Coordinates of N, CA and C in Angstrom, one line a residue:
M1 N 112.5 107.6 91.4 CA 111.1 108.5 91.4 C 110.7 108.4 93.0
T2 N 110.4 109.4 93.5 CA 109.8 109.8 94.8 C 108.4 109.1 95.0
S3 N 108.0 108.7 96.1 CA 106.6 108.5 96.2 C 105.8 109.3 95.9
Q4 N 106.0 110.9 96.1 CA 105.3 111.9 95.8 C 105.1 112.1 94.2
E5 N 106.3 111.7 93.4 CA 106.1 111.8 92.0 C 105.4 110.6 91.7
L6 N 105.1 109.4 92.3 CA 104.4 108.3 92.1 C 103.0 108.7 92.0
H7 N 102.7 109.3 93.3 CA 101.1 109.6 93.5 C 100.7 110.7 92.6
K8 N 101.6 111.6 92.1 CA 101.0 112.7 91.2 C 100.9 111.8 89.8
I9 N 101.8 110.8 89.3 CA 101.6 110.1 88.0 C 100.3 109.3 88.0
I10 N 100.0 108.6 89.1 CA 98.8 108.1 89.5 C 97.6 108.5 89.5
A11 N 97.6 109.8 90.0 CA 96.4 110.8 89.9 C 96.2 111.2 88.6
Q12 N 97.1 111.2 87.6 CA 96.7 111.8 86.4 C 95.9 110.5 85.5
G13 N 96.1 109.5 86.0 CA 95.7 108.3 85.4 C 96.2 107.9 84.1
E14 N 95.8 107.1 83.4 CA 96.4 106.4 82.2 C 96.1 107.7 81.3
G15 N 97.0 107.5 80.2 CA 96.9 108.6 79.0 C 97.9 108.5 78.1
V16 N 98.2 109.5 77.2 CA 99.2 109.3 76.2 C 100.4 109.1 76.7
C17 N 100.8 109.6 77.9 CA 102.1 109.5 78.6 C 102.3 108.6 79.6
I18 N 101.3 107.9 80.0 CA 101.3 107.0 81.2 C 100.5 105.7 80.9
E19 N 101.0 104.7 81.5 CA 100.5 103.4 81.3 C 100.8 102.4 82.6
Y20 N 99.8 101.7 82.8 CA 99.9 100.9 84.2 C 99.8 99.4 83.5
K21 N 100.4 98.6 84.2 CA 100.5 97.1 83.6 C 100.7 96.2 85.3
E22 N 99.7 95.3 85.1 CA 99.5 94.6 86.4 C 100.9 93.6 86.4
A23 N 101.3 93.1 85.6 CA 102.8 92.3 85.3 C 102.8 91.2 86.5
Q24 N 101.6 90.5 87.0 CA 101.7 89.6 88.0 C 102.4 88.2 87.4
N25 N 102.3 88.1 86.4 CA 102.4 86.6 85.6 C 103.6 86.8 84.6
G26 N 104.5 87.6 85.0 CA 105.6 87.8 84.0 C 105.2 89.3 83.1
V27 N 106.2 89.4 82.1 CA 106.0 90.6 81.4 C 104.8 90.4 80.4
P28 N 103.8 91.7 80.6 CA 102.7 91.6 79.8 C 103.0 91.8 78.3
D29 N 102.4 90.9 77.5 CA 102.2 90.9 76.2 C 102.4 92.2 75.5
S30 N 101.4 93.3 76.1 CA 101.4 94.3 75.7 C 102.5 95.4 75.8
L31 N 103.6 95.0 76.8 CA 104.4 96.0 77.3 C 105.3 96.5 76.0
Y32 N 105.9 95.7 75.1 CA 106.6 96.2 74.1 C 106.0 97.0 73.2
D33 N 104.4 96.9 73.0 CA 103.6 97.7 72.0 C 103.6 99.1 72.9
T34 N 103.4 99.3 73.9 CA 103.4 100.4 74.7 C 104.9 101.0 74.6
V35 N 106.1 100.4 75.0 CA 107.3 101.0 74.9 C 107.7 101.5 73.1
A36 N 107.2 101.0 72.3 CA 107.3 101.2 71.0 C 106.4 102.6 70.8
S37 N 105.2 102.6 71.0 CA 104.2 103.5 70.9 C 104.8 104.7 71.8
F38 N 105.4 104.9 72.9 CA 105.8 105.9 73.5 C 107.0 106.5 73.0
L39 N 107.8 105.6 72.5 CA 109.1 106.0 71.6 C 108.8 106.8 70.3
N40 N 107.4 106.3 69.8 CA 107.1 106.9 68.4 C 106.3 108.3 68.7
R41 N 105.7 108.3 69.9 CA 104.6 109.6 70.1 C 105.6 110.7 71.2
E42 N 105.5 110.6 72.3 CA 106.2 111.7 73.2 C 106.6 111.3 74.4
G43 N 106.8 110.2 74.5 CA 107.5 109.2 75.6 C 106.5 109.1 76.6
G44 N 106.9 108.5 77.7 CA 106.0 108.6 78.8 C 106.7 107.5 80.0
V45 N 105.6 107.2 81.1 CA 106.3 106.4 82.2 C 105.1 105.0 82.3
I46 N 105.9 104.0 82.2 CA 105.0 102.7 82.5 C 105.1 102.2 83.9
L47 N 104.3 101.9 84.6 CA 104.4 101.4 85.9 C 103.7 100.0 86.0
L48 N 104.8 99.1 86.4 CA 104.5 97.7 86.4 C 104.0 97.3 87.9
G49 N 103.1 96.7 88.3 CA 102.6 96.4 89.6 C 101.4 97.3 89.8
V50 N 100.9 98.1 89.0 CA 99.5 98.9 89.3 C 98.4 98.5 88.1
R51 N 97.4 98.3 88.9 CA 96.2 98.2 88.1 C 95.6 99.1 87.2
D52 N 94.9 98.8 86.2 CA 94.4 99.9 85.3 C 93.5 101.0 86.0
N53 N 93.0 100.9 87.4 CA 92.2 101.9 88.0 C 93.2 102.8 89.0
G54 N 94.5 102.3 88.8 CA 95.6 103.1 89.6 C 95.8 102.6 90.7
E55 N 95.1 101.3 91.4 CA 95.5 100.7 92.6 C 97.2 100.0 92.2
V56 N 97.9 100.3 93.5 CA 99.1 99.8 93.7 C 99.1 98.4 94.3
F57 N 99.4 97.5 93.8 CA 99.2 96.2 94.6 C 100.7 95.8 94.4
G58 N 101.6 96.1 93.8 CA 103.1 95.6 93.8 C 103.1 94.5 93.0
L59 N 104.6 94.1 93.2 CA 105.1 92.8 92.7 C 105.9 91.8 93.9
T60 N 105.9 90.8 93.5 CA 106.7 89.8 94.6 C 107.9 90.1 94.2
A61 N 108.9 90.0 95.6 CA 110.2 89.9 95.1 C 110.9 89.0 94.2
Q62 N 110.3 87.8 93.9 CA 110.7 86.8 93.0 C 110.5 87.6 91.6
N63 N 109.4 88.0 91.4 CA 109.0 88.5 90.2 C 109.8 89.7 89.8
L64 N 110.2 90.7 90.8 CA 110.7 92.0 90.3 C 111.9 91.6 89.6
M65 N 112.9 90.6 90.1 CA 114.2 90.3 89.5 C 114.0 89.8 88.0
Q66 N 113.1 89.0 88.2 CA 112.9 88.3 86.7 C 112.3 89.3 85.7
L67 N 111.4 90.1 86.2 CA 110.9 91.0 85.2 C 111.8 92.1 84.8
K68 N 112.8 92.6 85.5 CA 113.7 93.4 85.2 C 114.6 92.7 84.2
Q69 N 115.2 91.8 84.3 CA 116.0 91.0 83.6 C 115.2 90.7 82.1
D70 N 114.1 90.4 82.2 CA 113.5 89.9 80.9 C 113.3 91.3 80.1
V71 N 112.8 92.3 80.5 CA 112.5 93.5 79.9 C 113.8 94.2 79.4
V72 N 114.8 94.1 80.2 CA 116.3 94.7 79.8 C 116.6 93.8 78.5
T73 N 116.6 92.5 78.7 CA 117.3 91.6 77.6 C 116.3 91.8 76.3
V74 N 115.1 92.1 76.4 CA 114.3 92.2 75.2 C 114.4 93.4 74.6
L75 N 114.5 94.5 75.4 CA 114.6 96.0 74.5 C 115.9 95.9 73.9
N76 N 116.9 95.1 73.9 CA 118.1 95.0 73.1 C 117.9 94.3 72.0
N77 N 116.7 93.4 71.8 CA 116.6 92.4 70.7 C 115.9 92.7 69.6
R78 N 116.7 93.2 68.3 CA 116.2 93.9 67.3 C 114.9 92.8 66.7
D79 N 114.8 91.8 67.0 CA 113.6 90.9 66.7 C 112.3 91.4 67.3
V80 N 112.5 92.0 68.5 CA 111.2 92.4 69.3 C 111.2 94.0 69.2
L81 N 112.2 94.7 69.3 CA 112.1 96.2 69.3 C 113.2 96.6 68.2
D82 N 112.7 97.3 67.1 CA 113.5 97.6 66.1 C 113.2 99.1 65.7
P83 N 114.5 100.1 65.9 CA 115.8 99.8 66.5 C 115.6 99.3 67.7
P84 N 116.6 98.6 68.3 CA 116.5 98.4 69.8 C 116.7 99.8 70.7
F85 N 116.3 99.8 71.7 CA 116.4 101.3 72.7 C 116.5 100.6 74.2
P86 N 117.8 100.6 74.5 CA 117.8 100.0 75.9 C 117.2 101.1 77.2
L87 N 116.7 100.7 77.9 CA 115.8 101.8 79.1 C 116.2 101.0 80.5
A88 N 116.2 101.9 81.2 CA 116.3 101.1 82.8 C 115.1 100.9 83.2
V89 N 115.1 99.8 84.1 CA 113.8 99.7 84.9 C 114.2 99.6 86.3
N90 N 113.3 100.6 86.9 CA 113.6 100.9 88.2 C 112.7 100.4 89.4
E91 N 113.1 100.4 90.5 CA 112.1 99.9 91.6 C 111.7 101.4 92.1
V92 N 110.4 101.4 92.6 CA 110.0 102.3 93.8 C 109.1 101.7 94.9
V93 N 109.1 102.0 96.0 CA 108.3 101.5 97.2 C 107.4 102.4 97.6
E94 N 106.3 101.7 97.5 CA 105.0 102.6 98.1 C 104.4 101.9 99.2
G95 N 104.3 102.2 100.2 CA 103.8 101.6 101.5 C 104.5 100.0 101.3
D96 N 103.9 99.2 101.7 CA 104.4 97.6 101.5 C 104.6 97.1 100.2
H97 N 104.3 97.9 99.2 CA 104.3 97.4 97.9 C 105.7 98.1 96.9
T98 N 106.3 97.2 96.3 CA 107.4 97.5 95.6 C 106.9 97.3 93.9
I99 N 106.9 98.6 93.1 CA 106.6 98.3 92.0 C 108.0 98.6 91.0
L100 N 107.8 98.4 89.7 CA 108.7 98.8 88.6 C 108.3 100.0 87.8
Y101 N 109.1 100.9 87.4 CA 108.8 101.7 86.5 C 109.8 101.9 85.2
I102 N 109.3 102.3 84.2 CA 110.2 102.6 82.9 C 109.8 103.8 82.3
R103 N 110.8 104.8 82.4 CA 110.8 106.1 81.8 C 111.1 105.9 80.4
V104 N 110.3 106.2 79.3 CA 110.5 105.9 78.0 C 110.6 107.4 77.2
P105 N 111.8 107.5 76.8 CA 111.7 109.0 76.1 C 111.4 109.1 74.7
I106 N 110.9 110.2 74.2 CA 110.8 110.4 72.7 C 111.9 109.9 72.1
S107 N 111.7 109.1 70.9 CA 112.9 108.8 69.9 C 112.8 109.5 68.7
S108 N 114.2 109.7 68.2 CA 114.0 110.4 67.1 C 113.8 109.2 65.7
F109 N 114.0 108.0 66.3 CA 113.7 106.9 65.2 C 112.0 106.5 65.1
V110 N 111.6 105.9 64.3 CA 110.4 105.3 64.2 C 110.7 103.8 64.5
H111 N 110.1 103.3 65.9 CA 110.3 102.0 66.4 C 109.2 101.0 66.0
K112 N 109.5 99.8 65.9 CA 108.6 98.8 65.6 C 108.6 97.6 66.6
H113 N 107.6 97.1 67.0 CA 107.6 95.8 67.8 C 107.0 94.7 67.2
A114 N 108.0 93.8 67.1 CA 107.8 92.5 66.4 C 107.1 92.9 64.6
G115 N 107.8 93.8 64.2 CA 107.9 94.4 62.7 C 106.4 95.1 62.5
T116 N 106.0 95.7 63.7 CA 104.7 96.6 63.5 C 105.0 98.0 64.1
I117 N 104.6 99.0 63.5 CA 104.9 100.2 63.9 C 103.7 100.5 65.0
Y118 N 103.8 101.2 66.1 CA 103.0 101.5 67.0 C 102.9 103.0 67.3
D119 N 101.6 103.6 67.5 CA 101.5 104.9 67.9 C 100.6 105.0 69.3
R120 N 100.8 106.0 69.8 CA 99.8 106.2 71.2 C 98.7 107.4 71.0
E121 N 97.5 107.1 71.3 CA 96.4 107.9 71.2 C 95.7 107.6 72.6
N122 N 95.2 108.9 73.3 CA 94.7 108.6 74.6 C 95.6 107.5 75.4
D123 N 94.9 106.5 75.9 CA 95.6 105.5 76.7 C 95.7 104.1 76.0
S124 N 95.7 104.3 74.6 CA 95.8 103.0 73.8 C 96.9 103.1 73.0
D125 N 97.5 101.8 72.6 CA 98.4 101.8 71.7 C 97.8 101.2 70.4
F126 N 98.3 101.8 69.2 CA 97.5 101.4 67.8 C 98.6 100.9 66.9
R127 N 98.0 99.8 66.2 CA 99.1 99.5 65.2 C 98.8 100.5 64.0
I128 N 99.9 100.8 63.4 CA 100.0 101.8 62.3 C 100.6 101.0 61.1
T129 N 99.6 100.5 60.1 CA 99.8 100.1 58.8 C 99.4 100.9 57.7
D130 N 98.8 101.9 57.8 CA 98.5 102.8 56.7 C 99.8 103.6 56.3
A131 N 100.2 103.6 55.1 CA 101.2 104.3 54.4 C 101.2 105.8 54.8
A132 N 100.1 106.3 54.7 CA 100.0 107.9 55.2 C 100.4 108.1 56.5
R133 N 99.9 107.2 57.5 CA 100.0 107.6 58.7 C 101.5 107.4 59.4
I134 N 102.1 106.4 58.4 CA 103.4 106.0 58.8 C 104.3 107.4 58.5
A135 N 103.9 107.9 57.0 CA 104.7 109.1 56.7 C 104.3 110.4 57.5
E136 N 103.1 110.3 58.1 CA 103.1 111.4 59.0 C 103.8 111.4 60.5
M137 N 104.1 110.0 60.6 CA 104.8 109.9 62.0 C 106.5 110.3 61.6
Y138 N 106.8 110.0 60.4 CA 108.2 110.6 60.2 C 108.4 111.7 60.0
A139 N 107.3 112.4 59.4 CA 107.4 113.9 59.2 C 107.2 114.7 60.7
R140 N 106.3 114.1 61.6 CA 106.3 114.7 63.0 C 107.8 114.5 63.6
K141 N 108.3 113.2 63.5 CA 109.6 113.5 64.0 C 110.8 114.2 63.3
R142 N 110.9 114.4 62.3 CA 111.6 115.3 61.4 C 111.5 116.6 62.0
N143 N 110.2 117.0 62.2 CA 110.1 118.6 62.7 C 110.4 118.5 64.1
V144 N 110.7 117.6 65.1 CA 111.0 117.8 66.3 C 112.7 117.6 66.5
F145 N 113.3 116.7 65.7 CA 114.7 116.3 65.9 C 115.6 117.0 65.0
T146 N 116.7 117.6 65.1 CA 117.2 118.3 64.2 C 118.5 117.2 63.5
E147 N 118.7 116.1 63.8 CA 119.7 115.5 63.3 C 119.3 115.1 62.0
N148 N 118.2 115.1 61.4 CA 117.9 114.9 60.2 C 117.8 116.0 59.3
Q149 N 117.9 117.2 59.8 CA 118.1 118.4 58.9 C 119.3 118.7 58.4
I150 N 119.3 119.3 57.2 CA 120.7 119.6 56.4 C 120.8 121.3 56.8
Y151 N 122.0 121.5 57.2 CA 122.5 123.0 57.8 C 123.5 123.1 56.7
P152 N 123.3 123.7 55.4 CA 124.2 124.0 54.4 C 125.3 124.8 54.5
H153 N 125.2 125.8 55.6 CA 126.6 126.8 55.9 C 127.3 126.3 56.9
L154 N 127.0 125.0 57.6 CA 128.1 124.4 58.2 C 129.1 123.6 57.3
S155 N 130.3 123.9 58.1 CA 131.3 122.8 57.4 C 132.1 121.9 58.5
I156 N 132.8 121.1 58.3 CA 133.4 120.1 59.3 C 134.2 121.0 60.3
D157 N 134.8 122.2 59.7 CA 135.5 122.8 60.6 C 134.7 123.5 61.6
D158 N 133.5 123.4 61.7 CA 132.4 123.9 62.7 C 132.3 122.9 63.9
L159 N 132.6 121.8 63.6 CA 132.4 120.6 64.6 C 133.4 120.6 65.6
D160 N 133.1 120.2 66.7 CA 134.2 119.8 68.0 C 134.9 118.4 67.7
K161 N 136.0 118.2 66.9 CA 136.6 117.1 66.8 C 136.7 116.0 67.8
R162 N 136.8 116.6 69.0 CA 137.1 115.7 70.3 C 135.8 115.0 70.6
L163 N 134.6 115.2 70.1 CA 133.2 114.6 70.2 C 133.2 113.4 69.4
F164 N 134.1 113.4 68.3 CA 134.0 112.2 67.4 C 134.2 110.7 68.0
D165 N 135.4 111.0 68.8 CA 135.7 109.9 69.5 C 134.6 109.2 70.6
I166 N 134.2 110.5 71.2 CA 133.0 110.0 72.5 C 131.8 109.2 71.5
V167 N 131.3 109.9 70.4 CA 130.2 109.3 69.8 C 130.6 108.1 69.2
K168 N 131.9 107.7 68.6 CA 132.1 106.7 68.2 C 132.0 105.4 69.1
A169 N 132.7 105.8 70.3 CA 132.4 104.8 71.5 C 131.0 104.5 72.1
R170 N 130.3 105.4 71.9 CA 128.8 105.4 72.2 C 128.1 104.4 71.3
I171 N 128.4 104.6 69.9 CA 127.9 103.6 69.0 C 128.3 102.4 69.0
A172 N 129.5 102.2 69.3 CA 130.1 100.9 69.4 C 129.4 100.0 70.4
L173 N 129.0 100.7 71.5 CA 128.3 100.0 72.7 C 127.0 99.2 72.2
V174 N 126.4 99.9 71.2 CA 125.2 99.6 70.5 C 125.3 98.4 69.4
D175 N 126.4 98.8 68.6 CA 126.6 98.0 67.7 C 128.2 98.1 67.2
A176 N 128.8 97.0 67.8 CA 130.2 96.9 67.6 C 130.9 96.9 66.2
N177 N 130.0 96.9 65.0 CA 130.4 96.6 63.6 C 130.1 97.8 63.1
H178 N 129.5 99.0 63.8 CA 129.1 100.4 63.1 C 130.1 100.8 62.5

């Protein structure tokens, strides 16, 4: 991320796709709610070391490494984020301050944080417990991602067989027993 892109994101303010977290005392409790809601909605960018009003105050050097390690470790833990979704945690320097950012894409899966489904509206993460809202989320994702659609006129001969080994290797990185 460039300084120019950072300024553009901050100028937009928090919203459906942008979230600021202070993160001065470690990983904020609500970070994984936001990751799950971004994965479930339309993706977004999380900035760690930025106040809710958009003020960049940065993170200490000691805090940077620990935050990175904690976030990456937890995003691979099925008890925290299910299904797990590894994301990169990157640094950007703004003036005298260093902050962390996480780009979260939209996911084809419905993700839960600590067993709860989250969705994003405006600048807030909401727990989704109503069966109708959960069904709506699955339907919304089905319309965006083609991997859940059936194409009756395709056959196995239409597929590039070389890709099977590549896909198997990638899946094995996430689940060796798959």
